[in-house]
mmCIF file of C-alpha atoms in Angstrom:
data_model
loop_
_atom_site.group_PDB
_atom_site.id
_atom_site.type_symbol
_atom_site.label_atom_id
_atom_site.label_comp_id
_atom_site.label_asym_id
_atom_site.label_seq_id
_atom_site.Cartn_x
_atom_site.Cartn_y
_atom_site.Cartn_z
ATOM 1 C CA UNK F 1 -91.029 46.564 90.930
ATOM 2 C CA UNK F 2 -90.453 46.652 94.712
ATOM 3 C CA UNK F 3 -92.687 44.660 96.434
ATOM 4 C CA UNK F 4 -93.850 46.717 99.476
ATOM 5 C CA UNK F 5 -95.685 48.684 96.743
ATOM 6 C CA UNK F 6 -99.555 49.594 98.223
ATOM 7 C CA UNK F 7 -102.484 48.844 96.288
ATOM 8 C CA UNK F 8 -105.739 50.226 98.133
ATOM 9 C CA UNK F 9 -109.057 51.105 96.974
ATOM 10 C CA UNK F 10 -111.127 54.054 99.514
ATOM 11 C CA UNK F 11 -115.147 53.197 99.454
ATOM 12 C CA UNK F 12 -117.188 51.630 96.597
ATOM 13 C CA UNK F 13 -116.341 53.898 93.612
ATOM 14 C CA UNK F 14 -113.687 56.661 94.418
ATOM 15 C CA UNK F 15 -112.286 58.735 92.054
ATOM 16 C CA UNK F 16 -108.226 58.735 91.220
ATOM 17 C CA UNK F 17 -105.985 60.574 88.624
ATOM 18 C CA UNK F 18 -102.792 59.638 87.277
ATOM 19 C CA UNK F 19 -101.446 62.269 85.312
ATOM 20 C CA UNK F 20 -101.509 65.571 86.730
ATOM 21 C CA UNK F 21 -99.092 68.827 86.639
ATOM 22 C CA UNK F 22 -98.086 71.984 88.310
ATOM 23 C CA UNK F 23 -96.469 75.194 88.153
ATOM 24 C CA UNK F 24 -93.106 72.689 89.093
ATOM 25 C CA UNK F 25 -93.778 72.391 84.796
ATOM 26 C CA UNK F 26 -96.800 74.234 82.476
ATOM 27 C CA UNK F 27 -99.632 73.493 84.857
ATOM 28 C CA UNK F 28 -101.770 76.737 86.319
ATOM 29 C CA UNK F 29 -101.537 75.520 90.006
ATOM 30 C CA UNK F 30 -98.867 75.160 92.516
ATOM 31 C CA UNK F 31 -98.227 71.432 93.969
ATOM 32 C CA UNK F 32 -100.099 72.570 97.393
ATOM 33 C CA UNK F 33 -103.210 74.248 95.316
ATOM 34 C CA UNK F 34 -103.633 71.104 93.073
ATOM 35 C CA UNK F 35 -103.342 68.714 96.183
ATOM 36 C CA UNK F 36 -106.300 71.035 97.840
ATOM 37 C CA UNK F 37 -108.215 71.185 94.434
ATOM 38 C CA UNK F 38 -107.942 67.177 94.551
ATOM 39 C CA UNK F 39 -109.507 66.954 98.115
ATOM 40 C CA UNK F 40 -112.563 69.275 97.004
ATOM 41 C CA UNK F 41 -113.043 67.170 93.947
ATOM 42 C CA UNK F 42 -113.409 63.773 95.779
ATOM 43 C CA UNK F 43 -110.007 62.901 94.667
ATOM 44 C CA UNK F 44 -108.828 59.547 96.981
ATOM 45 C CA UNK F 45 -105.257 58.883 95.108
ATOM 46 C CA UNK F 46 -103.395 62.182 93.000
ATOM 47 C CA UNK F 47 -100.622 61.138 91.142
ATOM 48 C CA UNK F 48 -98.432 64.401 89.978
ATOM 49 C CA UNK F 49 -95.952 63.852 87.027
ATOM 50 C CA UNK F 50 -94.741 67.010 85.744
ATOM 51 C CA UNK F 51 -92.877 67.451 82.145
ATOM 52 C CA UNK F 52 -88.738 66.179 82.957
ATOM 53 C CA UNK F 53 -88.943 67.350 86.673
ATOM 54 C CA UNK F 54 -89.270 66.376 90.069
ATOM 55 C CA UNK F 55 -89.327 69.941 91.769
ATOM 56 C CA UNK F 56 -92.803 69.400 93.182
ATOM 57 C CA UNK F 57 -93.209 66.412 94.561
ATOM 58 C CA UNK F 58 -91.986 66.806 97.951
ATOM 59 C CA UNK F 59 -94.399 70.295 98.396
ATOM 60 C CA UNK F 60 -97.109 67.793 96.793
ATOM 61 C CA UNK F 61 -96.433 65.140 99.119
ATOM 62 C CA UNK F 62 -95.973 67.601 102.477
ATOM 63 C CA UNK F 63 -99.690 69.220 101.480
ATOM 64 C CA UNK F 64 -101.295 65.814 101.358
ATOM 65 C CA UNK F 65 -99.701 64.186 104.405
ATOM 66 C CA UNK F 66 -102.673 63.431 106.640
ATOM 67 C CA UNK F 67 -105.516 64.533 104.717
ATOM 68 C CA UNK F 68 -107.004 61.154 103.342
ATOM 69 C CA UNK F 69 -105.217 61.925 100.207
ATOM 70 C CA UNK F 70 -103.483 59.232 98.620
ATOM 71 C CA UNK F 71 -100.144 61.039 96.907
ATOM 72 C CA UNK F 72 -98.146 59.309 93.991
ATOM 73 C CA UNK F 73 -94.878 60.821 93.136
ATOM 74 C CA UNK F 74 -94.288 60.535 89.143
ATOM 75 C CA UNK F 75 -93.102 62.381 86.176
ATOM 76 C CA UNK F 76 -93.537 62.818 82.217
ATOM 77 C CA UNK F 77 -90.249 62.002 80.312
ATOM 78 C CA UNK F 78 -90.159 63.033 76.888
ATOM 79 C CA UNK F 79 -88.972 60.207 74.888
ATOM 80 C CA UNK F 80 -87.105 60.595 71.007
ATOM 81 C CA UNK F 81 -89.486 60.093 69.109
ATOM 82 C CA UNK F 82 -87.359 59.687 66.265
ATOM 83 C CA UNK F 83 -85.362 56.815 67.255
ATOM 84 C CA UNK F 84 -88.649 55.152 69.076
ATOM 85 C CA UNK F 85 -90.549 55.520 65.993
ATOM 86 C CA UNK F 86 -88.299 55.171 63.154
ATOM 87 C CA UNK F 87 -89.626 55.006 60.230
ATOM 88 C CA UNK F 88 -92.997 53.589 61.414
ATOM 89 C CA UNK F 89 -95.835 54.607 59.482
ATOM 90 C CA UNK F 90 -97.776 57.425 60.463
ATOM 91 C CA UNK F 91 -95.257 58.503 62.590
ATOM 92 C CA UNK F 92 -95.110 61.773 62.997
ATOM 93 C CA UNK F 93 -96.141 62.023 66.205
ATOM 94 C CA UNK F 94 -94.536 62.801 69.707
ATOM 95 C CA UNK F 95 -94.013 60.040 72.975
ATOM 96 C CA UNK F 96 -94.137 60.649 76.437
ATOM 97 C CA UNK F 97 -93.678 58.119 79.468
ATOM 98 C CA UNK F 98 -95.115 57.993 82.857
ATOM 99 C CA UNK F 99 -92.860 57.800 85.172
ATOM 100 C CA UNK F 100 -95.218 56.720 88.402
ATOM 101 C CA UNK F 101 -94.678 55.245 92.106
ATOM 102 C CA UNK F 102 -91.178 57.088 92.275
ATOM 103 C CA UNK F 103 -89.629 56.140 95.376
ATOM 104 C CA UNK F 104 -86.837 58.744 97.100
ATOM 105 C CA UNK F 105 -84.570 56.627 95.472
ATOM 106 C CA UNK F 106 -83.871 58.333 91.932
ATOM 107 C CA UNK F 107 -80.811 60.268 92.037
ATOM 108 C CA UNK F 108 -79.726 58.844 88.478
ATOM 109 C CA UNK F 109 -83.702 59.691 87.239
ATOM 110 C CA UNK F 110 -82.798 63.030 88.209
ATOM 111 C CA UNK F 111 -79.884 63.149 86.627
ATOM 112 C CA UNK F 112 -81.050 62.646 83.184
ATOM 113 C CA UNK F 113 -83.667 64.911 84.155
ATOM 114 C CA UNK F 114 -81.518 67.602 84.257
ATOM 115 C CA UNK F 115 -80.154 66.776 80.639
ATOM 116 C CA UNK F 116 -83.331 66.530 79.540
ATOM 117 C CA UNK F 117 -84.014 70.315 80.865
ATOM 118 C CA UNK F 118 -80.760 71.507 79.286
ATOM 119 C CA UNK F 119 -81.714 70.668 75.973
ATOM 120 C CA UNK F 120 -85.110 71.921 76.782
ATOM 121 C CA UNK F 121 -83.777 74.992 77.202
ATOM 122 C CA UNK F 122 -81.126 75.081 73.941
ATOM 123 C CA UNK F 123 -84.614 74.336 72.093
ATOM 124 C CA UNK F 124 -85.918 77.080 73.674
ATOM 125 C CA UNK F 125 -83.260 79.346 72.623
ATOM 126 C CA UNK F 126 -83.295 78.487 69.159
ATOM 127 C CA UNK F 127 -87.036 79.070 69.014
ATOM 128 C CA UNK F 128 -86.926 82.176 70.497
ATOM 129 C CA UNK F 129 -84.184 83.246 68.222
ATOM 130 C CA UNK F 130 -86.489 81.672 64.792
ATOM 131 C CA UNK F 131 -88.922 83.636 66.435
ATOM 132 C CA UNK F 132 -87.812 86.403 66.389
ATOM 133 C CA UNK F 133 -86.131 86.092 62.903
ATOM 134 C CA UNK F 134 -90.142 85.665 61.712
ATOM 135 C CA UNK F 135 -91.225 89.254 63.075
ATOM 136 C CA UNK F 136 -92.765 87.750 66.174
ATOM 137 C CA UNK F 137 -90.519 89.010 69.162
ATOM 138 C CA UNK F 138 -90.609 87.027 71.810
ATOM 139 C CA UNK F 139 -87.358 86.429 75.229
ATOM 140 C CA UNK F 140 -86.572 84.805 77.440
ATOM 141 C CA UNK F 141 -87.285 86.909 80.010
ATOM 142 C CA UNK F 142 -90.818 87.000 79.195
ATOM 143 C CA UNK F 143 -91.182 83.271 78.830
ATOM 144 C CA UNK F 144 -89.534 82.722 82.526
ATOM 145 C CA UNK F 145 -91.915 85.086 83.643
ATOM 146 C CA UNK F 146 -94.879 82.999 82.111
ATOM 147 C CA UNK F 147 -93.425 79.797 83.235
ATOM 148 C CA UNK F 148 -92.423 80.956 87.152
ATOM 149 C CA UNK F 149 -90.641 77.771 87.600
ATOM 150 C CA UNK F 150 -87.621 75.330 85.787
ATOM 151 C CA UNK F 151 -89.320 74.267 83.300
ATOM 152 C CA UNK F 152 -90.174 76.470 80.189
ATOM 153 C CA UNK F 153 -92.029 74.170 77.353
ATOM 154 C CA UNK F 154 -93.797 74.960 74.423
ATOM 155 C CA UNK F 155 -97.327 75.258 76.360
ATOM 156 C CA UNK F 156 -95.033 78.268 77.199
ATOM 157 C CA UNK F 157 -94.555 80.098 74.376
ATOM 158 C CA UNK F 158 -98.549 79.624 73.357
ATOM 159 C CA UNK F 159 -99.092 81.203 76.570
ATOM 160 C CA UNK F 160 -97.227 84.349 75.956
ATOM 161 C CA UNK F 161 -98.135 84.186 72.238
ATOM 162 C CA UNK F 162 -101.944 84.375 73.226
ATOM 163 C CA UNK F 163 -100.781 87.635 76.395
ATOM 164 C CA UNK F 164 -99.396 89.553 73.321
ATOM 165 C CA UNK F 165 -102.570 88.651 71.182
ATOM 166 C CA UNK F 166 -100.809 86.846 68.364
ATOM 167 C CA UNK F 167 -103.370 83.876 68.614
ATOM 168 C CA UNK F 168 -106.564 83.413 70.365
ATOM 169 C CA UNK F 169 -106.170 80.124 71.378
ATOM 170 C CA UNK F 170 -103.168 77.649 72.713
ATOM 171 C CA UNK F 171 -104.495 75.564 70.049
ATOM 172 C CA UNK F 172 -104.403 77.986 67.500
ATOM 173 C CA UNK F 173 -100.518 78.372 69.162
ATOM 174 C CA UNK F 174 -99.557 74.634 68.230
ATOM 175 C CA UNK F 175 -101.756 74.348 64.859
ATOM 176 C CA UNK F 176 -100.169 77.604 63.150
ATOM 177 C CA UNK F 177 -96.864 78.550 65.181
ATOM 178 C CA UNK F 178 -95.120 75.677 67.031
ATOM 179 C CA UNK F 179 -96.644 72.383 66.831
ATOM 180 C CA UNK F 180 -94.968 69.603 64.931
ATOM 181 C CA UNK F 181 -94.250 70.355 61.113
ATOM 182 C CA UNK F 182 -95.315 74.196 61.885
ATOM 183 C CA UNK F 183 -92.702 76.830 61.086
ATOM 184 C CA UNK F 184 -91.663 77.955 64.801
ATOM 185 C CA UNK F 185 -91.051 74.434 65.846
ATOM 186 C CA UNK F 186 -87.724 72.841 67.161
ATOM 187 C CA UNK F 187 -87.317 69.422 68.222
ATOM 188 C CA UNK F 188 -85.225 68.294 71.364
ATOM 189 C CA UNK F 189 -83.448 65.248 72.264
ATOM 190 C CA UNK F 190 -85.638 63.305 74.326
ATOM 191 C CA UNK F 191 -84.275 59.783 75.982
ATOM 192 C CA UNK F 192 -84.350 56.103 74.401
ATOM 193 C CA UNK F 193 -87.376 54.004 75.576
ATOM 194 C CA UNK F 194 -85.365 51.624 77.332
ATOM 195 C CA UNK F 195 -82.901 53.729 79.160
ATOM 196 C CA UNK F 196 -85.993 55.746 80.259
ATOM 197 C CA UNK F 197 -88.025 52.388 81.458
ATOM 198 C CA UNK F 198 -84.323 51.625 83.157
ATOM 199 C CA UNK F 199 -84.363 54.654 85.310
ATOM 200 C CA UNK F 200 -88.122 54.555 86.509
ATOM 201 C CA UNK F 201 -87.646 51.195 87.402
ATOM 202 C CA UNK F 202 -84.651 51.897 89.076
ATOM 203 C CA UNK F 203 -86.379 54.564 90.935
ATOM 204 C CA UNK F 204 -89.149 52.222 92.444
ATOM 205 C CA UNK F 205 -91.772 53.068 89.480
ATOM 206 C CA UNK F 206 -93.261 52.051 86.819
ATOM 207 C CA UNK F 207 -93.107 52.863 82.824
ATOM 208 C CA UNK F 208 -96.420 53.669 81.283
ATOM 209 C CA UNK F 209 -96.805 55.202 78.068
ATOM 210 C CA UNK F 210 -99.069 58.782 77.901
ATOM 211 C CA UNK F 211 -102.095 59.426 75.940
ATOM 212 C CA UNK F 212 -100.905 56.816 73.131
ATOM 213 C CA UNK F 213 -102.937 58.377 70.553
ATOM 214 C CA UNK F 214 -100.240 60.968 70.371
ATOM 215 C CA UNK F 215 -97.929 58.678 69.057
ATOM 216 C CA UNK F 216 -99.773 58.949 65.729
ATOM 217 C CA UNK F 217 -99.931 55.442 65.347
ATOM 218 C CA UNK F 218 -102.991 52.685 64.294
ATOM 219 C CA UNK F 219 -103.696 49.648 63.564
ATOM 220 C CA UNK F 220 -101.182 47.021 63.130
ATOM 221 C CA UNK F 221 -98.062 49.811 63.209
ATOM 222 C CA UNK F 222 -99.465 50.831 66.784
ATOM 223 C CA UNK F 223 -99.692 46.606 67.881
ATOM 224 C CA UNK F 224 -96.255 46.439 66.964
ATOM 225 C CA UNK F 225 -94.898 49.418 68.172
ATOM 226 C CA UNK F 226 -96.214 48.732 71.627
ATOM 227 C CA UNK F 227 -95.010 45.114 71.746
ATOM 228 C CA UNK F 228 -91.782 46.644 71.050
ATOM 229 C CA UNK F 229 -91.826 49.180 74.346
ATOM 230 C CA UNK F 230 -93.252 46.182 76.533
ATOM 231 C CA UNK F 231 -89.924 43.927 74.997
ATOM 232 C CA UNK F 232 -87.971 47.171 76.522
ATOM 233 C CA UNK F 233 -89.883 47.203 79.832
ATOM 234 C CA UNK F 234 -92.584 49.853 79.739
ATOM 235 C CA UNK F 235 -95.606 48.106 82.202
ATOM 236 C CA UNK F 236 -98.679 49.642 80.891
ATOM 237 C CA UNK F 237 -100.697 52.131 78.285
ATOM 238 C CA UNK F 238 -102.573 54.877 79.504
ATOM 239 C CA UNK F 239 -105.764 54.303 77.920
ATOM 240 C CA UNK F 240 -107.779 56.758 80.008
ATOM 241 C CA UNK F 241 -107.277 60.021 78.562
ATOM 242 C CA UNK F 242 -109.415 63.298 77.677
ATOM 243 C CA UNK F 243 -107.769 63.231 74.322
ATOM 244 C CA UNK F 244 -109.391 59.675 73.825
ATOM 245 C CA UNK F 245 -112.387 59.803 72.391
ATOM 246 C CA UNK F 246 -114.566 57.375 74.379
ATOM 247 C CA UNK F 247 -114.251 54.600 71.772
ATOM 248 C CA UNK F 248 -110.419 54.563 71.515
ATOM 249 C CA UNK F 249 -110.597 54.192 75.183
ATOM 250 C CA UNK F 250 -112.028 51.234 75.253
ATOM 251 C CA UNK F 251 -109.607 50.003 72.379
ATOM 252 C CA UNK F 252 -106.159 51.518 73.790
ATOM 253 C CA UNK F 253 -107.819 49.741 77.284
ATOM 254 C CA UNK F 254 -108.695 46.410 74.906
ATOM 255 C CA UNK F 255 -105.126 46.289 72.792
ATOM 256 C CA UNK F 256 -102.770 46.766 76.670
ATOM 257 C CA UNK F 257 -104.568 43.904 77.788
ATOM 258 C CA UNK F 258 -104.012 41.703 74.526
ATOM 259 C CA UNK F 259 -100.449 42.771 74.710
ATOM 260 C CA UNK F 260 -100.045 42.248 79.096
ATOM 261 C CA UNK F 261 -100.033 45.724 79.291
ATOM 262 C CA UNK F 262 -100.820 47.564 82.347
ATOM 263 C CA UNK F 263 -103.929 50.138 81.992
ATOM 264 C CA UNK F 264 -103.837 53.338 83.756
ATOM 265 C CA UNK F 265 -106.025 56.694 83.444
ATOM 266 C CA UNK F 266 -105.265 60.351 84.111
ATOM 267 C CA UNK F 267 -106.932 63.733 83.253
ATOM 268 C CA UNK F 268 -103.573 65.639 82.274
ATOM 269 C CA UNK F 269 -104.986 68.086 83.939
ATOM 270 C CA UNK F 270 -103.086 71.643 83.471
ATOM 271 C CA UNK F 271 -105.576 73.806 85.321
ATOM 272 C CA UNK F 272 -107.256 76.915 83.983
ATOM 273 C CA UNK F 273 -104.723 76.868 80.742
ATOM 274 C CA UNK F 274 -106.671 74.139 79.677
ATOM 275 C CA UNK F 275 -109.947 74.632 81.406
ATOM 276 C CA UNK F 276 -111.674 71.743 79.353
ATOM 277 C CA UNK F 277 -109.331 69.195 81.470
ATOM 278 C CA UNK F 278 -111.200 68.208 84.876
ATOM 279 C CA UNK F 279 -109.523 66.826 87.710
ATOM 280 C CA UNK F 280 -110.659 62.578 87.955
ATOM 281 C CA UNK F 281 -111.884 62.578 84.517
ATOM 282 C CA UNK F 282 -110.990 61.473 81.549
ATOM 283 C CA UNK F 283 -113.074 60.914 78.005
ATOM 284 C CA UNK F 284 -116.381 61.686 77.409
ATOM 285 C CA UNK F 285 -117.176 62.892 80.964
ATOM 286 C CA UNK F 286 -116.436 59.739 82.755
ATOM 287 C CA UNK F 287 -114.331 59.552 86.034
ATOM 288 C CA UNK F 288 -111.564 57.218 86.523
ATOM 289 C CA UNK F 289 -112.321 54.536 89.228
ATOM 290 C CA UNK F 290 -109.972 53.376 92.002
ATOM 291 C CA UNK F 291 -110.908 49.991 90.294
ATOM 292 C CA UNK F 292 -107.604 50.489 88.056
ATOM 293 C CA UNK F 293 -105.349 50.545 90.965
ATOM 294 C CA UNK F 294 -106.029 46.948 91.787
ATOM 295 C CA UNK F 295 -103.668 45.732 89.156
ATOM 296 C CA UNK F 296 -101.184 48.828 89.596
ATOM 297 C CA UNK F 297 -98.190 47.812 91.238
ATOM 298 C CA UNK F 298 -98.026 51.741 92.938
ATOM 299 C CA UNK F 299 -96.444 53.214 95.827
ATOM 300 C CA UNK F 300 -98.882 55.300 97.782
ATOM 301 C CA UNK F 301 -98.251 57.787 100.541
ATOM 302 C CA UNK F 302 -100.305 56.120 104.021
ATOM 303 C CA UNK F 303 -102.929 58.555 104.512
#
């Protein structure tokens, strides 16, 4: 980690958020709207990590400049799951990594982005086309037009799924159509834990892995599991998450520590898709304090 990263804390108890995303992937609000939603919510540091993209970090980071508004370039890097989990128990689950703190030096991050958004699209393809093959018609076309940017994901496809009132609900979406073990779903090649930790660090950041309970891991399968990312370099757990009920919170928060894991907290906040997700906050209602930054080795834009 470079060590001109910035570590500062704005008044007794300000609000932060580490895991945010724009229309630059499947969130609702441009890079400049989310930056301006941040500043009327109180928000003192934003960090923006869309899915496998950098695209809107700079119009992030130019919309903050001079506002008070910490910025924190980052992204979400889907990681195989299938290699990372093996044959774990209970592992049916999906894993995404932080990628936070980027500095502008990640030309071989973006790189394997873009491979990463190539296969995202063959999966793409070859859902639309098992779509389609299932009597629900569904292109392309209409799925850039939902998406308005590079990125078309899953979060996608419920979207246009619930315009053509197939489902009510993107829930609904994932549970019936095209969430894991459903019969419209594809998987994609994601990257290896370590060459993913590699290329964050490289880039000035640091590894942390997203909502953990997604992993679909417990007990002494999810100890292991994460003392095997930490032996490959990932820093720290995001224990802070809406998914998280309050109590798994405090464990995910409990277990990083036992395991000299880093603890961050983000809303994953998508916007008005997923109008439950409020910027600053994670479970149960509570906000995430700038107290986490003070062991967060983070790069932060000067105010």
């Amino acid at each position: 980690m470079s060590n001109d990263s910035i570590r500062t804390r704005r008044g007794p108890c300000s609000v932060i958020d580490l895991h945010t995303h724009s229309t630059a992937s499947d969130g609702a609000c441009s890079p400049e709207k989310l930056v301006e939603l941040a500043l009327g919510a109180g928000i003192s540091v934003l960090a923006l990590t869309d899915h496998d993209t950098l695209d809107g970090i700079e119009r992030g980071r130019a919309r903050s400049a001079g506002t008070g508004l910490r910025f924190i370039a980052g992204v979400e890097i889907e990681i195989d799951g299938a290699r990372a989990l093996g044959s774990r128990p209970g592992s049916a689950g999906e894993f995404h990594l932080l990628g936070l703190g980027l500095s502008d030096r990640r030309e071989d991050l973006e790189s394997a982005l873009g491979r990463l958004r190539e296969e995202r699209h063959a999966r793409n393809l070859r859902m639309v086309e098992k779509l389609n093959r299932g009597g629900i018609p569904v292109t392309m076309e209409e799925l850039n037009g939902i998406a308005g940017g590079s990125v078309v994901s899953r979060a996608h496809f419920a979207r246009l799924f619930m315009h053509k009132r197939i489902v009510s609900s993107m829930d609904t979406a994932f549970s019936r159509l095209i969430g894991k073990g459903q019969p419209y779903y594809e998987p994609r090649a994601g990257l290896a834990v370590a060459e993913a930790t590699r290329l964050i660090h490289a880039a000035g950041g640091m590894a942390v892995i997203a909502h953990p309970i997604s992993l679909g891991l417990r007990g002494p399968a999810l100890r292991q599991f994460l003392g095997d990312c930490r032996d490959q370099g990932v820093d720290g757990l995001e224990a802070w998450h809406p998914n998280h009920p309050l109590k798994e919170c405090r464990r995910f928060q409990s277990l990083a520590s036992s395991l000299g894991l880093l603890v961050t907290g983000g809303s994953d906040f998508h916007g008005e898709h997923m109008p439950q997700r409020k910027l600053g906050y994670a479970s149960a209602g509570l906000a995430i304090p700038d107290a986490l930054l003070d062991s967060l080795p983070l790069r932060l834009q000067p105010c």
